[in-house]
Amino acid sequence: MNIHEYQAKEIFRSYGVPVPRGYVAFTPDEAVKAAEELGGNLWVVKAQIHAGGRGKAGGVKLARSLDEVREIALQLLGMTLVTHQTGPEGKKVEKVYVEEGADIQKEYYLGMVLDRASEMPVMMASTEGGMEIEEVAAKTPEKIIKVAIDPAIGFQGFHGRKLAFGLGLPKEEIGTFIKFAKALYDVYMDKDANMIEINPLIKTGSGEFIALDAKMGFDDNALYRHPDIQEMRDLSEEDPVEVEAAKYGLSYVNLDGNVGCMVNGAGLAMATMDIIKHEGGEPANFLDVGGGASPETVAKGFELILQDKNVKSIFVNIFGGIVRCDRVANGILEATKITEVNVPVVVRLDGTNADIAADILKNAGIKNIISATDLEDGAKKAVAAAKGEL
Ligand code: ADP
Ligand code: MG
């Protein structure tokens, strides 16, 4: 789960990670009030969406008067912002963050992620602040300094010094930097984050380090420990179909192709998408209906898949281990009664009671159900059906 910049900054603040003062605003009036409250004569109005690249896309603007604050808020609120991270459809801006303008002397990058290779959280720093870090990593990887931090030891001075020396910080700034990095580590660990990105981390004219941007992602499996973080969830930032699927314990990810997939188990779901591609098709989704594929979950699965108007065929690929194939076959028949399934459905059921399942489907005599003998046959037929060749 991800949160907005203003929420991440609120968390940062409570851990002593320095951030500029700011307030979230839902209307231009609130934006002006926020600016008045902040005082001064330079503000930054920032679109709050779950995506980076807002600055380049016109979602972060400087204001030098209260009138300008109002004008910018009016312009940003309600607009659809398209950045390199939102995809072409963009994201609707429903709130802005009004922040005091910072005195930027230098921009850095500082982030933390869970590194699966070292099996540890890793802190990363770079002098290339304000740039896309993916680009820095691809073109000049030597400009990213990394330290893996063993949670059993925690963040130590040497971790901080390695990063600080790598950034070429002068001696008198190292202490301040290490304090910042240590506070960031505490946020990451305490909140069960799996990603924090501060891009840019700035050094001000008076030698302070401040997080000018803040992105945070959390480990969903640990969210139950953090009711305060759960409350920060913004469902309007998430795919409504994925949210609906989660309510039924299904994991669904929408994709761009036209072959709908209904599979049990994440591994088989991945393999199914691979083989569809191998046969020259494009999967329309990832859908894991879980171990207990009941008639209800199968019906819900069809409904979710068919919400996507691009879907031209559905490949049901279920391996009956704990779940028996005959139950799934009945589930499919049940589902076709609950939901109108108007595209060809290729069914491959293998494992426990596969033969009984095949009889059930054959005897039902539903004309858009096509049975497949194995994985390859199923993928071929599903791809052909999507092309209208079956
Ligand atoms: P994004 O990464 O989505 O583009 P940022 O929060 O990094 O959004 O903002 C983009 C740029 O806007 C920053 O790199 C910085 O130069 C400028 N900026 C952001 N916040 C402030 C601020 N409070 N004061 C001055 N400049 C800012
Ligand atoms: Mg940024």
PDB file of C-alpha atoms in Angstrom, residues 9 20 44 46 55-56 60 62 99 101-111 124-133 136 143 145 166-169 173 177 180 198-205 208-213:
ATOM      1  CA  LYS A   9       5.685  13.884   5.628  1.00  0.00           C
ATOM      2  CA  PRO A  20       9.061  21.812   5.297  1.00  0.00           C
ATOM      3  CA  VAL A  44       4.847  25.575  -3.325  1.00  0.00           C
ATOM      4  CA  LYS A  46       1.843  20.319  -5.003  1.00  0.00           C
ATOM      5  CA  GLY A  55       7.140  18.444 -11.156  1.00  0.00           C
ATOM      6  CA  LYS A  56       7.875  17.809 -14.844  1.00  0.00           C
ATOM      7  CA  VAL A  60       4.293  21.231  -8.574  1.00  0.00           C
ATOM      8  CA  LEU A  62       5.774  27.959  -7.030  1.00  0.00           C
ATOM      9  CA  GLU A  99       4.185  24.015   1.566  1.00  0.00           C
ATOM     10  CA  GLY A 101       9.161  27.381  -0.286  1.00  0.00           C
ATOM     11  CA  ALA A 102      12.559  25.959   0.592  1.00  0.00           C
ATOM     12  CA  ASP A 103      15.959  27.504   0.090  1.00  0.00           C
ATOM     13  CA  ILE A 104      17.572  24.795  -2.036  1.00  0.00           C
ATOM     14  CA  GLN A 105      21.356  24.829  -2.058  1.00  0.00           C
ATOM     15  CA  LYS A 106      21.873  21.283  -3.260  1.00  0.00           C
ATOM     16  CA  GLU A 107      19.607  18.356  -4.122  1.00  0.00           C
ATOM     17  CA  TYR A 108      20.383  14.747  -3.164  1.00  0.00           C
ATOM     18  CA  TYR A 109      18.564  11.440  -3.323  1.00  0.00           C
ATOM     19  CA  LEU A 110      17.988   9.258  -0.274  1.00  0.00           C
ATOM     20  CA  GLY A 111      15.891   6.110  -0.245  1.00  0.00           C
ATOM     21  CA  MET A 124      20.700   4.361  -0.949  1.00  0.00           C
ATOM     22  CA  ALA A 125      22.022   7.837  -1.485  1.00  0.00           C
ATOM     23  CA  SER A 126      23.062   9.802  -4.531  1.00  0.00           C
ATOM     24  CA  THR A 127      24.276  13.259  -5.426  1.00  0.00           C
ATOM     25  CA  GLU A 128      21.953  13.077  -8.435  1.00  0.00           C
ATOM     26  CA  GLY A 129      18.947  14.409  -6.554  1.00  0.00           C
ATOM     27  CA  GLY A 130      15.898  15.564  -8.449  1.00  0.00           C
ATOM     28  CA  MET A 131      16.700  13.156 -11.316  1.00  0.00           C
ATOM     29  CA  GLU A 132      14.823   9.951 -11.971  1.00  0.00           C
ATOM     30  CA  ILE A 133      16.730   7.421  -9.918  1.00  0.00           C
ATOM     31  CA  VAL A 136      20.752   7.235 -12.715  1.00  0.00           C
ATOM     32  CA  LYS A 143      26.649   7.425  -8.496  1.00  0.00           C
ATOM     33  CA  ILE A 145      25.874   4.519  -2.826  1.00  0.00           C
ATOM     34  CA  GLY A 166      30.048   8.686  -0.791  1.00  0.00           C
ATOM     35  CA  LEU A 167      28.079  11.898  -1.207  1.00  0.00           C
ATOM     36  CA  GLY A 168      31.275  13.884  -0.628  1.00  0.00           C
ATOM     37  CA  LEU A 169      29.801  15.821   2.281  1.00  0.00           C
ATOM     38  CA  GLU A 173      27.762  18.256   7.718  1.00  0.00           C
ATOM     39  CA  PHE A 177      23.279  13.873   7.773  1.00  0.00           C
ATOM     40  CA  PHE A 180      18.706  12.399   9.410  1.00  0.00           C
ATOM     41  CA  ILE A 198      13.181  11.172  -0.722  1.00  0.00           C
ATOM     42  CA  ASN A 199      13.889  12.784  -4.050  1.00  0.00           C
ATOM     43  CA  PRO A 200      15.085  15.402  -3.552  1.00  0.00           C
ATOM     44  CA  LEU A 201      16.649  15.510  -0.129  1.00  0.00           C
ATOM     45  CA  ILE A 202      17.945  19.069   0.021  1.00  0.00           C
ATOM     46  CA  LYS A 203      20.634  20.943   1.815  1.00  0.00           C
ATOM     47  CA  THR A 204      19.511  24.478   2.615  1.00  0.00           C
ATOM     48  CA  GLY A 205      21.572  27.634   2.690  1.00  0.00           C
ATOM     49  CA  GLU A 208      20.117  21.786   7.168  1.00  0.00           C
ATOM     50  CA  PHE A 209      18.975  18.585   5.477  1.00  0.00           C
ATOM     51  CA  ILE A 210      15.253  18.556   4.606  1.00  0.00           C
ATOM     52  CA  ALA A 211      13.043  16.001   2.860  1.00  0.00           C
ATOM     53  CA  LEU A 212      11.467  18.025   0.059  1.00  0.00           C
ATOM     54  CA  ASP A 213       9.594  15.072  -1.385  1.00  0.00           C
TER      55      ASP A 213
END
